[in-house]
Short mmCIF file of C-alpha atoms and ligand atoms in Angstrom, two decimals:
data_model
loop_
_atom_site.label_atom_id
_atom_site.label_comp_id
_atom_site.label_asym_id
_atom_site.label_seq_id
_atom_site.Cartn_x
_atom_site.Cartn_y
_atom_site.Cartn_z
CA MET X 1 28.06 -0.39 -40.24
CA SER X 2 30.97 -0.22 -37.80
CA ASP X 3 33.53 -3.01 -37.61
CA LEU X 4 32.38 -3.95 -34.14
CA ARG X 5 28.80 -4.39 -35.24
CA ARG X 6 29.87 -6.47 -38.20
CA THR X 7 31.78 -8.83 -35.90
CA LEU X 8 28.76 -9.63 -33.69
CA PRO X 9 27.81 -13.33 -33.96
CA ALA X 10 24.49 -14.36 -35.49
CA VAL X 11 21.61 -15.57 -33.30
CA HIS X 12 21.85 -19.17 -34.50
CA VAL X 13 25.60 -19.24 -33.89
CA LEU X 14 25.13 -18.18 -30.27
CA LEU X 15 22.28 -20.67 -29.80
CA GLU X 16 24.59 -23.48 -30.94
CA GLN X 17 27.32 -22.66 -28.40
CA ASP X 18 27.68 -25.46 -25.83
CA GLY X 19 27.06 -23.17 -22.86
CA VAL X 20 23.92 -21.69 -24.41
CA ARG X 21 22.64 -25.14 -25.46
CA ALA X 22 23.03 -26.19 -21.81
CA LEU X 23 20.82 -23.26 -20.78
CA ALA X 24 18.12 -24.44 -23.18
CA GLU X 25 17.95 -27.73 -21.33
CA ARG X 26 16.23 -26.12 -18.37
CA VAL X 27 14.49 -23.14 -20.00
CA PRO X 28 12.34 -23.25 -23.16
CA ARG X 29 14.45 -22.64 -26.25
CA SER X 30 12.24 -19.70 -27.29
CA VAL X 31 13.03 -17.98 -23.99
CA VAL X 32 16.76 -18.57 -24.47
CA ALA X 33 16.49 -17.23 -28.02
CA GLU X 34 14.81 -14.12 -26.67
CA ALA X 35 17.69 -13.60 -24.24
CA VAL X 36 20.19 -14.10 -27.07
CA ARG X 37 18.43 -11.51 -29.21
CA ALA X 38 18.24 -9.05 -26.32
CA GLU X 39 21.93 -9.53 -25.59
CA LEU X 40 22.79 -8.92 -29.26
CA ALA X 41 20.62 -5.81 -29.30
CA ALA X 42 22.43 -4.53 -26.21
CA ALA X 43 25.78 -5.29 -27.86
CA ARG X 44 24.73 -3.31 -30.92
CA THR X 45 23.84 -0.21 -28.89
CA LYS X 46 26.96 -0.47 -26.71
CA PRO X 47 29.53 -2.24 -28.90
CA ALA X 48 32.39 -1.35 -26.56
CA HIS X 49 30.77 -3.47 -23.81
CA ALA X 50 29.89 -6.41 -26.07
CA PRO X 51 31.22 -9.82 -25.02
CA THR X 52 34.21 -10.88 -27.08
CA THR X 53 34.69 -14.56 -26.19
CA GLU X 54 32.36 -17.55 -26.30
CA GLU X 55 32.48 -17.80 -22.48
CA ALA X 56 31.62 -14.13 -22.10
CA TRP X 57 28.63 -14.49 -24.42
CA THR X 58 27.38 -17.50 -22.48
CA ALA X 59 27.79 -15.70 -19.18
CA ALA X 60 25.99 -12.59 -20.45
CA ILE X 61 23.11 -14.64 -21.85
CA ALA X 62 22.86 -16.69 -18.64
CA ALA X 63 22.75 -13.50 -16.56
CA ARG X 64 20.03 -12.04 -18.79
CA LEU X 65 18.01 -15.25 -18.48
CA ALA X 66 18.35 -15.25 -14.71
CA ALA X 67 17.15 -11.64 -14.60
CA SER X 68 14.18 -12.42 -16.85
CA GLU X 69 13.20 -15.38 -14.69
CA ARG X 70 13.28 -13.35 -11.52
CA ALA X 71 9.80 -12.17 -10.58
CA THR X 72 9.36 -8.42 -10.67
CA LEU X 73 7.04 -8.61 -7.67
CA GLN X 74 9.14 -9.97 -4.85
CA PRO X 75 9.09 -9.88 -1.06
CA VAL X 76 11.42 -7.23 0.39
CA LEU X 77 12.41 -6.15 3.88
CA ASN X 78 11.26 -2.62 4.64
CA ALA X 79 14.15 -0.93 6.42
CA THR X 80 13.06 2.56 5.35
CA GLY X 81 11.56 3.57 8.68
CA VAL X 82 8.24 4.29 6.94
CA VAL X 83 5.99 1.51 8.15
CA LEU X 84 3.01 1.69 5.78
CA HIS X 85 5.19 2.34 2.74
CA THR X 86 2.90 2.61 -0.29
CA ASN X 87 5.70 1.68 -2.71
CA LEU X 88 6.41 -1.43 -0.65
CA GLY X 89 2.81 -2.60 -0.62
CA ARG X 90 1.54 -0.94 2.58
CA ALA X 91 0.39 -3.26 5.36
CA PRO X 92 1.86 -6.75 5.70
CA LEU X 93 -0.91 -9.22 6.54
CA ALA X 94 -1.54 -11.02 9.82
CA GLU X 95 -0.89 -14.77 9.82
CA ALA X 96 -4.62 -15.35 10.30
CA ALA X 97 -5.32 -13.35 7.15
CA ILE X 98 -2.66 -15.20 5.16
CA ASP X 99 -4.09 -18.56 6.29
CA ALA X 100 -7.61 -17.48 5.40
CA MET X 101 -6.46 -16.40 1.93
CA ALA X 102 -4.56 -19.61 1.34
CA ASP X 103 -7.59 -21.64 2.45
CA VAL X 104 -9.96 -20.13 -0.09
CA ALA X 105 -7.27 -19.78 -2.78
CA ARG X 106 -6.65 -23.50 -3.00
CA GLY X 107 -10.15 -24.45 -4.05
CA PHE X 108 -13.69 -23.23 -4.24
CA ALA X 109 -15.34 -21.03 -1.64
CA SER X 110 -18.76 -19.91 -0.47
CA LEU X 111 -18.14 -16.54 -2.09
CA GLU X 112 -21.65 -16.09 -3.44
CA TYR X 113 -23.25 -19.21 -2.06
CA ASP X 114 -25.28 -19.29 1.13
CA LEU X 115 -24.32 -22.42 3.03
CA VAL X 116 -27.36 -22.10 5.31
CA THR X 117 -30.02 -22.07 2.60
CA GLY X 118 -28.07 -23.82 -0.14
CA ALA X 119 -29.01 -21.02 -2.51
CA ARG X 120 -27.20 -18.22 -4.24
CA GLY X 121 -25.69 -15.78 -1.76
CA SER X 122 -23.89 -12.44 -1.93
CA ARG X 123 -20.20 -11.64 -1.65
CA HIS X 124 -21.24 -8.50 0.18
CA VAL X 125 -22.14 -10.33 3.37
CA HIS X 126 -18.67 -11.53 4.28
CA CYS X 127 -17.28 -8.50 6.07
CA ALA X 128 -20.38 -6.37 6.62
CA GLY X 129 -21.43 -7.95 9.92
CA LEU X 130 -18.02 -7.57 11.52
CA LEU X 131 -17.71 -3.99 10.32
CA ARG X 132 -21.14 -3.13 11.76
CA GLU X 133 -20.11 -4.64 15.07
CA LEU X 134 -16.67 -3.00 15.18
CA THR X 135 -17.60 0.49 13.98
CA GLY X 136 -21.25 0.98 14.87
CA ALA X 137 -22.14 1.62 11.23
CA GLU X 138 -25.57 0.53 9.95
CA ASP X 139 -24.07 -1.22 6.97
CA ALA X 140 -20.78 -1.72 5.11
CA LEU X 141 -19.49 -2.49 1.63
CA ILE X 142 -16.08 -3.54 0.36
CA VAL X 143 -14.63 -2.39 -2.96
CA ASN X 144 -11.18 -2.34 -4.56
CA ASN X 145 -9.63 0.57 -2.65
CA CYS X 146 -10.50 3.84 -0.97
CA ALA X 147 -10.30 5.77 -4.24
CA ALA X 148 -12.86 3.37 -5.74
CA ALA X 149 -15.06 3.75 -2.67
CA LEU X 150 -15.03 7.53 -3.06
CA VAL X 151 -15.88 7.34 -6.77
CA LEU X 152 -18.68 4.86 -6.13
CA ALA X 153 -20.10 6.87 -3.24
CA LEU X 154 -20.10 10.11 -5.23
CA ASN X 155 -21.47 8.47 -8.36
CA THR X 156 -24.27 6.94 -6.33
CA VAL X 157 -25.41 10.08 -4.52
CA ALA X 158 -24.23 12.97 -6.70
CA ASP X 159 -24.01 11.88 -10.37
CA GLY X 160 -24.91 14.92 -12.47
CA ARG X 161 -25.32 16.98 -9.35
CA GLU X 162 -23.04 19.11 -7.23
CA ALA X 163 -20.60 17.93 -4.59
CA ILE X 164 -19.42 20.63 -2.19
CA VAL X 165 -15.88 20.43 -0.87
CA SER X 166 -13.57 22.79 0.98
CA ARG X 167 -10.63 24.26 -0.94
CA GLY X 168 -8.51 23.19 2.01
CA GLU X 169 -9.29 19.55 1.25
CA LEU X 170 -8.59 19.37 -2.50
CA VAL X 171 -5.55 17.31 -1.71
CA GLU X 172 -3.20 14.97 -3.51
CA ILE X 173 -2.90 11.67 -1.70
CA GLY X 174 0.10 10.56 -3.74
CA GLY X 175 0.84 8.96 -7.06
CA SER X 176 -2.10 9.69 -9.31
CA PHE X 177 -4.73 10.34 -6.65
CA ARG X 178 -5.92 13.92 -6.60
CA VAL X 179 -9.22 14.41 -4.88
CA PRO X 180 -10.59 16.91 -7.45
CA ASP X 181 -9.72 14.58 -10.37
CA ILE X 182 -11.32 11.57 -8.73
CA MET X 183 -14.40 13.58 -7.88
CA ALA X 184 -14.72 14.83 -11.44
CA ARG X 185 -14.64 11.26 -12.78
CA SER X 186 -17.52 10.27 -10.54
CA GLY X 187 -19.92 12.41 -12.55
CA ALA X 188 -20.39 14.91 -9.74
CA ARG X 189 -19.73 18.61 -10.36
CA LEU X 190 -17.24 19.94 -7.91
CA VAL X 191 -18.23 23.06 -6.01
CA GLU X 192 -15.30 24.50 -4.10
CA VAL X 193 -15.94 26.52 -0.98
CA GLY X 194 -13.79 28.40 1.52
CA THR X 195 -10.07 29.03 1.13
CA THR X 196 -6.92 26.97 1.47
CA ASN X 197 -6.57 27.71 5.17
CA ARG X 198 -10.09 28.56 6.34
CA THR X 199 -13.52 27.18 5.55
CA HIS X 200 -16.57 27.99 7.67
CA ALA X 201 -19.99 26.42 8.13
CA GLU X 202 -21.48 29.44 6.37
CA ASP X 203 -19.40 28.68 3.24
CA TYR X 204 -21.02 25.25 2.97
CA ARG X 205 -24.46 26.56 3.83
CA ARG X 206 -24.35 29.21 1.13
CA ALA X 207 -23.28 26.65 -1.48
CA CYS X 208 -26.15 24.26 -0.77
CA THR X 209 -28.77 24.49 -3.51
CA ALA X 210 -31.37 22.28 -5.15
CA GLN X 211 -28.48 20.97 -7.28
CA THR X 212 -26.46 19.72 -4.33
CA GLY X 213 -25.94 15.97 -4.26
CA ALA X 214 -23.49 15.73 -1.37
CA ILE X 215 -21.11 17.51 0.93
CA VAL X 216 -17.67 15.90 0.87
CA SER X 217 -15.12 16.01 3.63
CA VAL X 218 -11.61 14.68 2.98
CA HIS X 219 -9.36 13.97 5.91
CA ARG X 220 -6.04 15.77 5.46
CA SER X 221 -4.18 12.59 5.97
CA ASN X 222 -0.68 13.28 4.69
CA PHE X 223 -0.08 16.85 5.83
CA THR X 224 -1.07 19.26 8.53
CA VAL X 225 -1.93 22.91 8.42
CA ASP X 226 -1.50 25.27 11.31
CA GLY X 227 -1.49 29.00 11.92
CA PHE X 228 -4.55 30.99 10.86
CA VAL X 229 -6.78 28.03 10.03
CA ALA X 230 -10.39 27.00 10.45
CA ALA X 231 -12.32 23.93 9.42
CA VAL X 232 -15.77 22.68 10.28
CA PRO X 233 -15.65 19.64 12.58
CA THR X 234 -17.18 16.49 11.06
CA ARG X 235 -20.02 16.45 13.58
CA ALA X 236 -21.05 20.03 12.75
CA LEU X 237 -20.71 19.33 9.05
CA ALA X 238 -22.96 16.28 9.43
CA GLU X 239 -25.62 18.40 11.13
CA LEU X 240 -25.34 21.02 8.42
CA ALA X 241 -25.70 18.37 5.70
CA ASP X 242 -28.68 16.89 7.50
CA ALA X 243 -30.38 20.26 7.68
CA ALA X 244 -29.77 20.74 3.95
CA GLY X 245 -31.13 17.26 3.26
CA VAL X 246 -27.95 15.98 1.58
CA PRO X 247 -25.58 13.20 2.61
CA LEU X 248 -22.13 13.90 4.03
CA LEU X 249 -19.37 11.74 2.50
CA TYR X 250 -16.36 11.52 4.72
CA ASP X 251 -13.13 10.21 3.21
CA PHE X 252 -11.05 9.51 6.26
CA GLY X 253 -8.41 7.37 4.61
CA SER X 254 -6.41 5.61 7.29
CA GLY X 255 -8.87 2.94 8.42
CA LEU X 256 -7.67 3.27 12.01
CA MET X 257 -9.75 0.88 14.12
CA LEU X 258 -8.14 1.36 17.54
CA ASP X 259 -7.05 4.41 19.48
CA LEU X 260 -3.24 4.38 19.35
CA ALA X 261 -2.83 7.24 21.84
CA PRO X 262 -1.40 4.87 24.49
CA TRP X 263 1.51 4.43 22.08
CA GLY X 264 1.94 8.13 21.46
CA LEU X 265 0.05 8.27 18.16
CA ARG X 266 -2.59 10.96 18.57
CA GLY X 267 -4.85 13.07 16.41
CA GLU X 268 -6.31 10.59 13.91
CA PRO X 269 -9.98 9.63 14.21
CA THR X 270 -10.89 5.95 14.42
CA ALA X 271 -13.48 4.40 12.11
CA ARG X 272 -15.91 4.32 15.04
CA ASP X 273 -15.31 8.07 15.65
CA ALA X 274 -15.89 8.76 11.96
CA VAL X 275 -19.21 6.91 12.00
CA ALA X 276 -20.26 8.41 15.33
CA ALA X 277 -19.58 11.92 14.04
CA GLY X 278 -22.64 11.45 11.87
CA ALA X 279 -21.24 11.17 8.34
CA SER X 280 -23.76 9.44 6.07
CA LEU X 281 -21.00 7.53 4.30
CA VAL X 282 -17.44 6.99 5.50
CA VAL X 283 -14.79 5.62 3.14
CA MET X 284 -11.39 4.30 4.15
CA SER X 285 -8.55 2.00 3.06
CA GLY X 286 -8.09 -1.60 4.15
CA ASP X 287 -4.30 -1.66 3.84
CA LYS X 288 -3.27 1.37 5.88
CA LEU X 289 -3.72 1.47 9.66
CA LEU X 290 -6.37 -1.24 9.57
CA GLY X 291 -3.52 -3.54 8.59
CA GLY X 292 -5.42 -5.68 6.09
CA PRO X 293 -5.42 -6.25 2.33
CA GLN X 294 -5.86 -3.51 -0.26
CA ALA X 295 -9.54 -2.65 -0.12
CA GLY X 296 -11.89 0.28 0.07
CA ILE X 297 -14.29 0.07 2.97
CA VAL X 298 -17.58 1.95 2.96
CA LEU X 299 -19.42 2.43 6.24
CA GLY X 300 -22.69 4.21 6.53
CA ARG X 301 -26.41 4.53 6.46
CA ALA X 302 -28.16 1.39 5.30
CA GLU X 303 -30.15 2.87 2.43
CA LEU X 304 -27.10 4.65 0.98
CA VAL X 305 -24.81 1.60 1.27
CA ASP X 306 -27.55 -0.43 -0.36
CA ALA X 307 -27.82 2.07 -3.21
CA MET X 308 -24.04 1.84 -3.68
CA ARG X 309 -24.27 -1.95 -3.79
CA ARG X 310 -26.93 -1.76 -6.52
CA ASN X 311 -24.95 0.79 -8.57
CA PRO X 312 -23.69 -1.00 -11.74
CA LEU X 313 -20.27 0.53 -11.10
CA ALA X 314 -20.01 -1.59 -7.95
CA ARG X 315 -19.62 -4.63 -10.20
CA ALA X 316 -16.54 -3.05 -11.79
CA LEU X 317 -15.00 -2.20 -8.44
CA ARG X 318 -15.75 -5.38 -6.54
CA VAL X 319 -13.13 -7.46 -4.73
CA ASP X 320 -12.34 -11.16 -5.01
CA LYS X 321 -12.47 -14.00 -2.51
CA LEU X 322 -8.82 -13.50 -1.51
CA THR X 323 -9.38 -9.93 -0.41
CA LEU X 324 -12.58 -10.78 1.42
CA ALA X 325 -10.96 -13.73 3.21
CA ALA X 326 -7.98 -11.64 4.31
CA LEU X 327 -10.12 -8.71 5.37
CA GLN X 328 -12.59 -10.85 7.32
CA ALA X 329 -9.76 -12.59 9.18
CA THR X 330 -8.09 -9.26 9.95
CA LEU X 331 -11.32 -7.72 11.20
CA ARG X 332 -11.97 -10.72 13.41
CA LEU X 333 -8.72 -9.97 15.27
CA TYR X 334 -10.15 -6.59 16.28
CA ARG X 335 -12.79 -8.25 18.43
CA GLU X 336 -10.01 -8.51 20.98
CA PRO X 337 -8.00 -5.27 20.73
CA SER X 338 -4.92 -6.58 22.56
CA ARG X 339 -4.81 -9.43 20.08
CA ALA X 340 -5.13 -7.02 17.14
CA VAL X 341 -2.16 -5.00 18.37
CA ARG X 342 -0.11 -8.16 18.77
CA ASP X 343 -1.13 -10.09 15.64
CA ILE X 344 -1.62 -7.39 13.01
CA PRO X 345 1.91 -6.67 11.80
CA ALA X 346 1.37 -2.98 11.05
CA LEU X 347 0.07 -2.38 14.58
CA ALA X 348 2.73 -4.57 16.18
CA MET X 349 5.43 -2.60 14.32
CA LEU X 350 3.96 0.78 15.22
CA THR X 351 3.54 -0.07 18.89
CA ALA X 352 6.83 -1.92 19.50
CA SER X 353 8.86 -0.16 22.19
CA ALA X 354 11.98 1.75 21.17
CA GLU X 355 13.87 -0.34 23.75
CA SER X 356 12.90 -3.59 22.03
CA LEU X 357 14.15 -2.22 18.70
CA GLN X 358 17.36 -1.06 20.39
CA ALA X 359 17.93 -4.56 21.77
CA ARG X 360 17.30 -6.16 18.38
CA ALA X 361 19.65 -3.72 16.65
CA ALA X 362 22.37 -4.42 19.22
CA ALA X 363 21.93 -8.17 18.78
CA LEU X 364 22.17 -7.82 15.00
CA VAL X 365 25.32 -5.70 15.17
CA ALA X 366 26.91 -8.17 17.58
CA ARG X 367 26.29 -11.00 15.13
CA LEU X 368 27.64 -9.17 12.07
CA PRO X 369 31.20 -9.87 10.96
CA GLY X 370 32.84 -6.87 12.67
CA ALA X 371 35.34 -4.80 10.80
CA ARG X 372 34.17 -5.64 7.29
CA VAL X 373 30.66 -4.32 7.87
CA GLY X 374 31.46 -1.54 10.32
CA ALA X 375 27.92 -1.73 11.67
CA ARG X 376 26.67 0.33 14.57
CA VAL X 377 23.38 0.96 16.36
CA ALA X 378 21.79 4.39 16.04
CA SER X 379 18.57 5.98 17.25
CA THR X 380 16.23 7.17 14.52
CA GLU X 381 12.73 8.49 14.04
CA ALA X 382 10.29 6.41 12.04
CA THR X 383 6.99 7.48 10.54
CA VAL X 384 3.63 5.75 10.10
CA GLY X 385 3.38 6.30 6.34
CA GLY X 386 0.31 5.50 4.24
CA GLY X 387 -0.76 9.10 4.72
CA ALA X 388 -1.60 8.87 8.40
CA PHE X 389 -0.30 10.64 11.50
CA PRO X 390 1.74 12.89 9.14
CA SER X 391 3.51 14.78 11.90
CA SER X 392 4.11 11.87 14.27
CA ARG X 393 7.72 10.79 14.69
CA ILE X 394 8.10 7.42 16.36
CA PRO X 395 11.33 6.81 18.28
CA SER X 396 13.08 3.99 16.45
CA CYS X 397 16.41 2.31 15.99
CA ALA X 398 18.57 1.41 13.01
CA VAL X 399 21.56 -0.68 12.10
CA VAL X 400 23.90 1.71 10.29
CA LEU X 401 26.43 0.24 7.88
CA ALA X 402 29.70 2.04 7.29
CA GLY X 403 31.45 1.96 3.91
CA ASP X 404 30.34 3.15 0.49
CA ALA X 405 26.66 3.81 1.15
CA GLU X 406 25.58 3.71 -2.51
CA ARG X 407 27.33 0.38 -3.05
CA ARG X 408 25.86 -1.09 0.12
CA GLU X 409 22.41 0.15 -0.81
CA ARG X 410 22.64 -1.42 -4.27
CA ALA X 411 24.01 -4.71 -2.93
CA LEU X 412 21.19 -5.02 -0.41
CA ARG X 413 18.62 -4.18 -3.07
CA ASP X 414 20.13 -6.80 -5.43
CA GLY X 415 20.13 -9.62 -2.87
CA ALA X 416 18.01 -12.78 -2.85
CA LEU X 417 15.79 -11.04 -0.28
CA PRO X 418 16.07 -7.36 -1.18
CA VAL X 419 16.38 -4.94 1.73
CA VAL X 420 15.28 -1.36 1.15
CA GLY X 421 17.03 1.07 3.47
CA ARG X 422 17.81 4.74 3.34
CA ILE X 423 21.01 6.70 2.83
CA ALA X 424 21.72 9.56 5.22
CA ASP X 425 24.94 11.31 6.23
CA GLY X 426 26.89 9.15 3.78
CA ALA X 427 25.87 5.86 5.43
CA LEU X 428 23.22 3.22 4.84
CA TRP X 429 20.55 3.16 7.57
CA LEU X 430 18.44 0.06 8.14
CA ASP X 431 15.55 1.08 10.39
CA LEU X 432 14.03 -1.80 12.34
CA ARG X 433 10.60 -0.21 12.92
CA GLY X 434 9.19 -1.74 9.72
CA ILE X 435 10.86 -5.13 10.15
CA ALA X 436 9.15 -7.88 12.12
CA ALA X 437 11.33 -9.33 14.88
CA ALA X 438 10.85 -12.72 13.25
CA ASP X 439 12.70 -11.39 10.18
CA ASP X 440 15.88 -10.39 12.04
CA ASP X 441 17.68 -13.58 10.98
CA ARG X 442 16.77 -12.98 7.36
CA LEU X 443 17.93 -9.37 7.62
CA LEU X 444 21.22 -10.53 9.11
CA GLN X 445 21.74 -13.01 6.30
CA ALA X 446 20.92 -10.39 3.67
CA ILE X 447 23.47 -8.00 5.16
CA VAL X 448 26.14 -10.71 5.36
CA GLU X 449 25.57 -11.65 1.72
CA ALA X 450 25.55 -8.02 0.58
CA VAL X 451 28.89 -7.14 2.18
CA ARG X 452 30.59 -10.33 1.08
C1 PLP S 1 -4.89 6.91 1.28
C2 PLP S 1 -6.07 7.75 1.10
C3 PLP S 1 -6.89 7.55 0.00
C4 PLP S 1 -6.59 6.55 -1.07
O1 PLP S 1 -6.75 5.26 -0.59
P1 PLP S 1 -6.50 3.99 -1.54
O2 PLP S 1 -6.98 2.85 -0.70
O3 PLP S 1 -5.04 3.96 -1.80
O4 PLP S 1 -7.30 4.17 -2.76
C5 PLP S 1 -8.01 8.36 -0.12
N1 PLP S 1 -8.29 9.29 0.79
C6 PLP S 1 -7.53 9.52 1.88
C7 PLP S 1 -7.90 10.58 2.85
C8 PLP S 1 -6.39 8.74 2.07
O5 PLP S 1 -5.61 8.94 3.14
#
């Protein structure tokens, strides 16, 4: 044992220090003891950095306690310029959705209770009507996320049978979501057709056999291919599937409910387009462009959606009252599209004019304590994120902080309200596209505290 290690105080000695005893007055003693042990363990691995005085030990233990009391899941400001940032929780919720969640969270709710008949009801009714109305689908079902919806759809129609998919659509969505892996887990046998860049109707037709359970089409949501490429349009694929007597499952991902072309975002189908194209089942996410809570939304033919609902797996993938409340409230906003664009934060952020962001950035810079921050306004390009509109660049604006970018980045990340920006050209860029105008004051305060 080294001398340094031998000189480390014992746990009970540290616990008896006045400063540490004071900590135990507001935190359970067992929690303080845990912090003491962790601090001693750290001192043993890095003896050169070990505290040497009583005050230093108290301070180190207090800091460790503070860190352990801080929630790991915290609100942050998204200054990355990627609006639907998966690592930052995708879509922020509309106020109406937050209120609806809070309302049912506080007490009991008519989750599976029919208030009209006073008898047992079904959680599946809560969003289905609105989704039918908004998308034209015959029926709808909500599960945990889009990946779950895809697994459930495949398991329902193609368990032990073949699912045909183009090699150009065996994509990775990000993290641990690879379409072929998910499909394999559903019990369906994957049959790959076509090539990476070109798949033709004939490729699908030739692969259809008595073993076929479904044709699967996956929207290439997070990348584009161009050059010598060919794919079968959804409508033609739906006709082909129909002729073969098998359902077409269309994973279209984004959950886009409104055409965003007036704001320069083109090329993604809406949910209504996806249904109208004739897919038997459409699956999409609730927390991407739809702007709601994490959820997987299934739209499609009544008998297939009903079969999915009765699949025992549906029980394992179901959502709770909070998700349903938030989703229903979000969907209700879409009855009036102008209201949806205004009140659903993801849509408001994506459709805000570059001029409005410029003005906000200028106002922020003007309010920052000049020389110390060295802030300036700069034009940027933001992206949608969440694997949608992969090649769209949205004109945006950032507050750029001069000075040691790494230090600034760390300080903003460490703040009471962490701000996640991006380092480029040796400076820290805080893009306003993913920050609600109502949060500008909080952003300002976070910057002021970080540069202090
Ligand atoms: C995002 C995405 C998914 C995964 O959605 P989750 O809701 O995260 O499970 C699946 N398919 C496509 C095409 C997507 O874009």
